[in-house]
Tab-separated table of C-alpha atoms and ligand atoms in Angstrom:
chain	number	residue	atom	x	y	z
R	1	UNK	CA	18.851	-2.974	21.875
R	2	UNK	CA	15.264	-1.922	22.810
R	3	UNK	CA	13.026	-2.478	19.172
R	4	UNK	CA	9.212	-2.765	18.605
R	5	UNK	CA	8.341	-5.059	16.079
R	6	UNK	CA	5.202	-3.677	14.669
R	7	UNK	CA	2.796	-5.617	11.725
R	8	UNK	CA	-0.302	-6.796	10.938
R	9	UNK	CA	-1.134	-10.468	12.137
R	10	UNK	CA	1.218	-12.691	10.174
R	11	UNK	CA	3.361	-10.014	8.718
R	12	UNK	CA	6.344	-12.233	9.833
R	13	UNK	CA	7.269	-10.826	13.091
R	14	UNK	CA	7.330	-14.206	14.401
R	15	UNK	CA	9.776	-15.485	11.858
R	16	UNK	CA	11.614	-12.052	12.204
R	17	UNK	CA	11.923	-11.384	15.515
R	18	UNK	CA	14.676	-14.691	16.632
R	19	UNK	CA	17.412	-13.263	13.917
R	20	UNK	CA	17.301	-9.770	15.426
R	21	UNK	CA	17.430	-11.234	19.061
R	22	UNK	CA	20.494	-12.847	17.918
R	23	UNK	CA	22.021	-10.838	16.412
R	24	UNK	CA	21.377	-8.315	19.044
R	25	UNK	CA	21.639	-10.626	21.962
R	26	UNK	CA	18.275	-9.896	23.291
R	27	UNK	CA	15.364	-11.628	24.418
R	28	UNK	CA	12.408	-12.055	22.043
R	29	UNK	CA	8.855	-10.867	24.021
R	30	UNK	CA	6.283	-12.178	22.508
R	31	UNK	CA	3.006	-10.847	24.161
R	32	UNK	CA	1.325	-13.400	21.505
R	33	UNK	CA	3.253	-16.485	22.974
R	34	UNK	CA	2.778	-15.056	26.761
R	35	UNK	CA	-0.704	-15.413	25.900
R	36	UNK	CA	-1.131	-18.752	24.588
R	37	UNK	CA	1.471	-19.998	27.687
R	38	UNK	CA	-1.181	-19.269	29.492
R	39	UNK	CA	-4.051	-20.622	27.946
R	40	UNK	CA	-2.157	-23.731	27.951
R	41	UNK	CA	-1.483	-23.743	30.973
R	42	UNK	CA	-5.658	-23.099	32.076
R	43	UNK	CA	-3.804	-20.417	34.586
R	44	UNK	CA	-6.993	-17.444	35.166
R	45	UNK	CA	-5.363	-15.212	33.478
R	46	UNK	CA	-5.572	-17.494	30.564
R	47	UNK	CA	-9.252	-18.722	31.074
R	48	UNK	CA	-10.230	-14.924	30.353
R	49	UNK	CA	-7.137	-14.928	27.544
R	50	UNK	CA	-9.503	-16.916	25.732
R	51	UNK	CA	-12.042	-15.589	25.766
R	52	UNK	CA	-11.074	-12.944	23.720
R	53	UNK	CA	-8.258	-14.993	21.710
R	54	UNK	CA	-10.705	-17.493	20.265
R	55	UNK	CA	-12.750	-14.546	18.579
R	56	UNK	CA	-9.596	-12.468	16.906
R	57	UNK	CA	-10.171	-9.693	19.283
R	58	UNK	CA	-7.738	-8.153	21.344
R	59	UNK	CA	-7.396	-8.758	24.936
R	60	UNK	CA	-8.504	-6.278	27.601
R	61	UNK	CA	-4.992	-3.606	27.618
R	62	UNK	CA	-5.093	-4.197	31.045
R	63	UNK	CA	-4.328	-7.032	30.962
R	64	UNK	CA	-1.555	-7.595	28.521
R	65	UNK	CA	-0.026	-4.332	30.426
R	66	UNK	CA	0.561	-6.722	33.346
R	67	UNK	CA	2.645	-9.353	31.866
R	68	UNK	CA	4.382	-7.162	29.357
R	69	UNK	CA	5.728	-5.423	32.591
R	70	UNK	CA	6.097	-8.459	35.042
R	71	UNK	CA	8.120	-9.893	31.858
R	72	UNK	CA	10.066	-6.801	31.615
R	73	UNK	CA	11.869	-6.855	34.911
R	74	UNK	CA	13.030	-10.493	34.570
R	75	UNK	CA	16.747	-10.103	34.487
R	76	UNK	CA	17.363	-11.269	30.761
R	77	UNK	CA	15.654	-7.955	28.989
R	78	UNK	CA	18.962	-5.961	31.266
R	79	UNK	CA	20.620	-6.374	28.066
R	80	UNK	CA	17.603	-4.827	26.296
R	81	UNK	CA	14.165	-6.859	24.649
R	82	UNK	CA	12.565	-6.843	21.259
R	83	UNK	CA	9.088	-6.357	21.234
R	84	UNK	CA	7.001	-8.647	18.877
R	85	UNK	CA	3.190	-8.162	19.002
R	86	UNK	CA	3.184	-4.998	21.910
R	87	UNK	CA	2.134	-2.826	21.656
R	88	UNK	CA	-0.960	-2.696	19.462
R	89	UNK	CA	-3.299	-0.240	20.866
R	90	UNK	CA	-2.336	3.444	21.505
R	91	UNK	CA	-2.873	3.026	25.181
R	92	UNK	CA	-0.631	-0.115	24.993
R	93	UNK	CA	2.464	2.382	23.737
R	94	UNK	CA	1.564	4.767	26.084
R	95	UNK	CA	1.579	2.088	29.016
R	96	UNK	CA	4.596	1.193	27.116
R	97	UNK	CA	6.387	4.482	27.103
R	98	UNK	CA	5.267	5.583	31.106
R	99	UNK	CA	7.122	2.083	32.063
R	100	UNK	CA	10.130	3.028	30.695
R	101	UNK	CA	10.518	6.752	31.665
R	102	UNK	CA	10.215	5.164	35.139
R	103	UNK	CA	12.735	3.170	34.527
R	104	UNK	CA	15.087	5.205	33.109
R	105	UNK	CA	15.042	3.648	29.038
R	106	UNK	CA	13.769	4.796	25.794
R	107	UNK	CA	12.934	2.547	22.300
R	108	UNK	CA	15.875	2.731	19.640
R	109	UNK	CA	13.426	1.912	17.108
R	110	UNK	CA	9.996	0.292	15.598
R	111	UNK	CA	10.653	-1.798	13.072
R	112	UNK	CA	7.319	-1.821	10.889
R	113	UNK	CA	7.058	-4.876	8.706
R	114	UNK	CA	4.180	-3.596	5.942
R	115	UNK	CA	1.952	-6.608	4.030
R	116	UNK	CA	-0.832	-6.078	2.086
R	117	UNK	CA	-3.979	-7.991	3.713
R	118	UNK	CA	-4.564	-10.127	0.759
R	119	UNK	CA	-1.302	-11.831	1.116
R	120	UNK	CA	-1.407	-12.491	5.032
R	121	UNK	CA	-4.887	-14.072	4.791
R	122	UNK	CA	-3.285	-16.397	2.236
R	123	UNK	CA	-0.460	-16.933	4.636
R	124	UNK	CA	-2.850	-17.424	7.693
R	125	UNK	CA	-5.165	-19.395	6.573
R	126	UNK	CA	-2.310	-22.083	5.248
R	127	UNK	CA	-0.428	-22.070	8.549
R	128	UNK	CA	-0.775	-25.285	10.603
R	129	UNK	CA	2.190	-25.595	13.600
R	130	UNK	CA	2.683	-28.861	15.693
R	131	UNK	CA	2.058	-28.335	19.803
R	132	UNK	CA	4.825	-30.181	20.565
R	133	UNK	CA	7.826	-29.295	18.578
R	134	UNK	CA	6.868	-25.823	18.351
R	135	UNK	CA	7.319	-26.141	14.688
R	136	UNK	CA	5.298	-24.214	12.294
R	137	UNK	CA	4.275	-24.855	8.258
R	138	UNK	CA	2.552	-24.097	5.304
R	139	UNK	CA	0.256	-25.985	3.347
R	140	UNK	CA	1.656	-24.407	0.260
R	141	UNK	CA	4.854	-22.878	1.013
R	142	UNK	CA	6.372	-24.494	3.775
R	143	UNK	CA	4.139	-28.052	3.972
R	144	UNK	CA	5.579	-30.657	5.744
R	145	UNK	CA	7.078	-34.040	4.148
R	146	UNK	CA	3.832	-35.945	5.252
R	147	UNK	CA	0.637	-34.358	4.952
R	148	UNK	CA	-0.965	-33.278	8.244
R	149	UNK	CA	2.104	-34.151	10.126
R	150	UNK	CA	5.126	-32.553	11.780
R	151	UNK	CA	8.249	-34.024	10.507
R	152	UNK	CA	10.392	-33.460	13.914
R	153	UNK	CA	7.805	-34.794	16.476
R	154	UNK	CA	5.370	-36.973	14.076
R	155	UNK	CA	2.376	-35.843	15.920
R	156	UNK	CA	-0.583	-33.976	13.620
R	157	UNK	CA	0.027	-30.542	12.571
R	158	UNK	CA	-3.122	-28.030	14.144
R	159	UNK	CA	-4.515	-25.360	12.616
R	160	UNK	CA	-4.392	-21.995	15.254
R	161	UNK	CA	-8.185	-21.675	16.361
R	162	UNK	CA	-7.081	-17.632	15.629
R	163	UNK	CA	-5.855	-18.527	11.677
R	164	UNK	CA	-8.942	-19.628	10.683
R	165	UNK	CA	-10.152	-17.982	7.833
R	166	UNK	CA	-13.210	-15.506	9.655
R	167	UNK	CA	-11.044	-14.995	12.706
R	168	UNK	CA	-8.136	-13.128	10.580
R	169	UNK	CA	-10.326	-10.703	9.065
R	170	UNK	CA	-11.539	-10.158	12.467
R	171	UNK	CA	-7.715	-9.832	13.517
R	172	UNK	CA	-6.753	-7.820	10.157
R	173	UNK	CA	-9.625	-5.569	10.617
R	174	UNK	CA	-9.654	-5.414	14.805
R	175	UNK	CA	-5.492	-4.014	13.438
R	176	UNK	CA	-6.799	-1.518	10.903
R	177	UNK	CA	-8.929	-0.146	13.697
R	178	UNK	CA	-6.732	-0.446	16.963
R	179	UNK	CA	-2.956	-0.970	15.861
R	180	UNK	CA	-2.439	0.636	12.847
R	181	UNK	CA	-2.513	4.889	14.671
R	182	UNK	CA	0.747	3.021	15.819
R	183	UNK	CA	2.389	4.098	13.021
R	184	UNK	CA	1.660	7.460	12.661
R	185	UNK	CA	2.128	7.285	17.134
R	186	UNK	CA	6.119	6.268	16.245
R	187	UNK	CA	6.623	8.121	13.032
R	188	UNK	CA	5.699	11.300	15.526
R	189	UNK	CA	8.350	10.700	17.229
R	190	UNK	CA	11.074	9.597	15.056
R	191	UNK	CA	11.329	6.159	16.084
R	192	UNK	CA	9.383	4.308	13.016
R	193	UNK	CA	11.898	2.758	9.990
R	194	UNK	CA	9.320	0.980	7.646
R	195	UNK	CA	10.188	-2.318	5.466
R	196	UNK	CA	8.198	-4.125	2.863
R	197	UNK	CA	7.952	-7.143	3.748
R	198	UNK	CA	6.615	-8.991	1.211
R	199	UNK	CA	9.002	-11.314	-0.262
R	200	UNK	CA	11.298	-14.518	1.385
R	201	UNK	CA	12.318	-14.589	4.992
R	202	UNK	CA	16.229	-13.607	4.320
R	203	UNK	CA	15.401	-10.320	1.559
R	204	UNK	CA	12.903	-9.426	4.502
R	205	UNK	CA	15.596	-9.949	7.355
R	206	UNK	CA	18.571	-8.078	4.746
R	207	UNK	CA	16.072	-5.068	4.664
R	208	UNK	CA	15.378	-5.119	8.603
R	209	UNK	CA	19.278	-4.825	8.797
R	210	UNK	CA	19.027	-2.888	6.952
R	211	UNK	CA	16.837	-0.678	8.044
R	212	UNK	CA	18.434	-0.465	11.089
R	213	UNK	CA	21.770	0.558	10.180
V	301	AMP	P1	-0.571	-12.501	18.275
V	301	AMP	O1	0.647	-14.276	17.885
V	301	AMP	O2	1.044	-11.991	18.359
V	301	AMP	O3	-0.904	-12.555	16.693
V	301	AMP	O4	-1.314	-12.789	19.242
V	301	AMP	C1	-2.651	-13.622	19.217
V	301	AMP	C2	-3.855	-12.745	19.659
V	301	AMP	O5	-3.490	-12.942	21.467
V	301	AMP	C3	-4.376	-11.809	18.979
V	301	AMP	O6	-5.287	-12.102	18.575
V	301	AMP	C4	-5.331	-11.052	20.760
V	301	AMP	O7	-5.957	-11.995	20.794
V	301	AMP	C5	-4.080	-11.387	21.692
V	301	AMP	N1	-2.524	-10.662	21.444
V	301	AMP	C6	-1.666	-10.425	21.753
V	301	AMP	N2	-0.503	-9.202	21.635
V	301	AMP	C7	-1.565	-8.512	21.950
V	301	AMP	C8	-1.741	-7.108	22.600
V	301	AMP	N3	-0.442	-6.761	22.567
V	301	AMP	N4	-2.626	-6.129	22.815
V	301	AMP	C9	-4.014	-7.155	22.937
V	301	AMP	N5	-4.358	-8.506	22.840
V	301	AMP	C10	-2.941	-8.513	22.146
């Protein structure tokens, strides 16, 4: 199974990805995670990524296509994969189509998780995470037991730079301009499954499973 998970920043792609991956026994490839790892490890590429992510801008297509293509050649992708946060522009979608064609592969489906902007702003600005345990919280919807502290590691929680309000607004504007055309792109290729992303995690999981049936 080769899937793309499409949705605005904070629409729940990162939450649904592990569920889908477990169900279909495929790895999740999140470009956001690959980019954050490069930034954390202070690689040359990571330093260039940071110039864009800290401002809520997309990383240039050529750089992100390069890291995805490299990742897709790894062994665990032989049984399929789920792309989370990629493609995000028509140029990236074209690059993915070319890569798949060159490898005699095709996509099975693109799941689009649809959530209105005002809900996304509330979700992102309240989100906190722990860099040690990797656990994510929300001030209102999923607070830690002790304010500001990770339940698992006991370390202080962080607010992702790109989850701050002005950056979220910028990311949503970037999405509308550059990524939203992908909905029609995949619709016209008969690959798009649109799912309502408002509701509990389980509700959305069920809707996605139904759409893939
Ligand atoms: P995410 O966690 O998927 O929201 O990604 C965090 C940030 O990484 C984004 O705001 C972008 O700056 C960058 N990024 C992630 N995926 C891509 C992509 N496919 N193309 C360009 N930039 C990306």
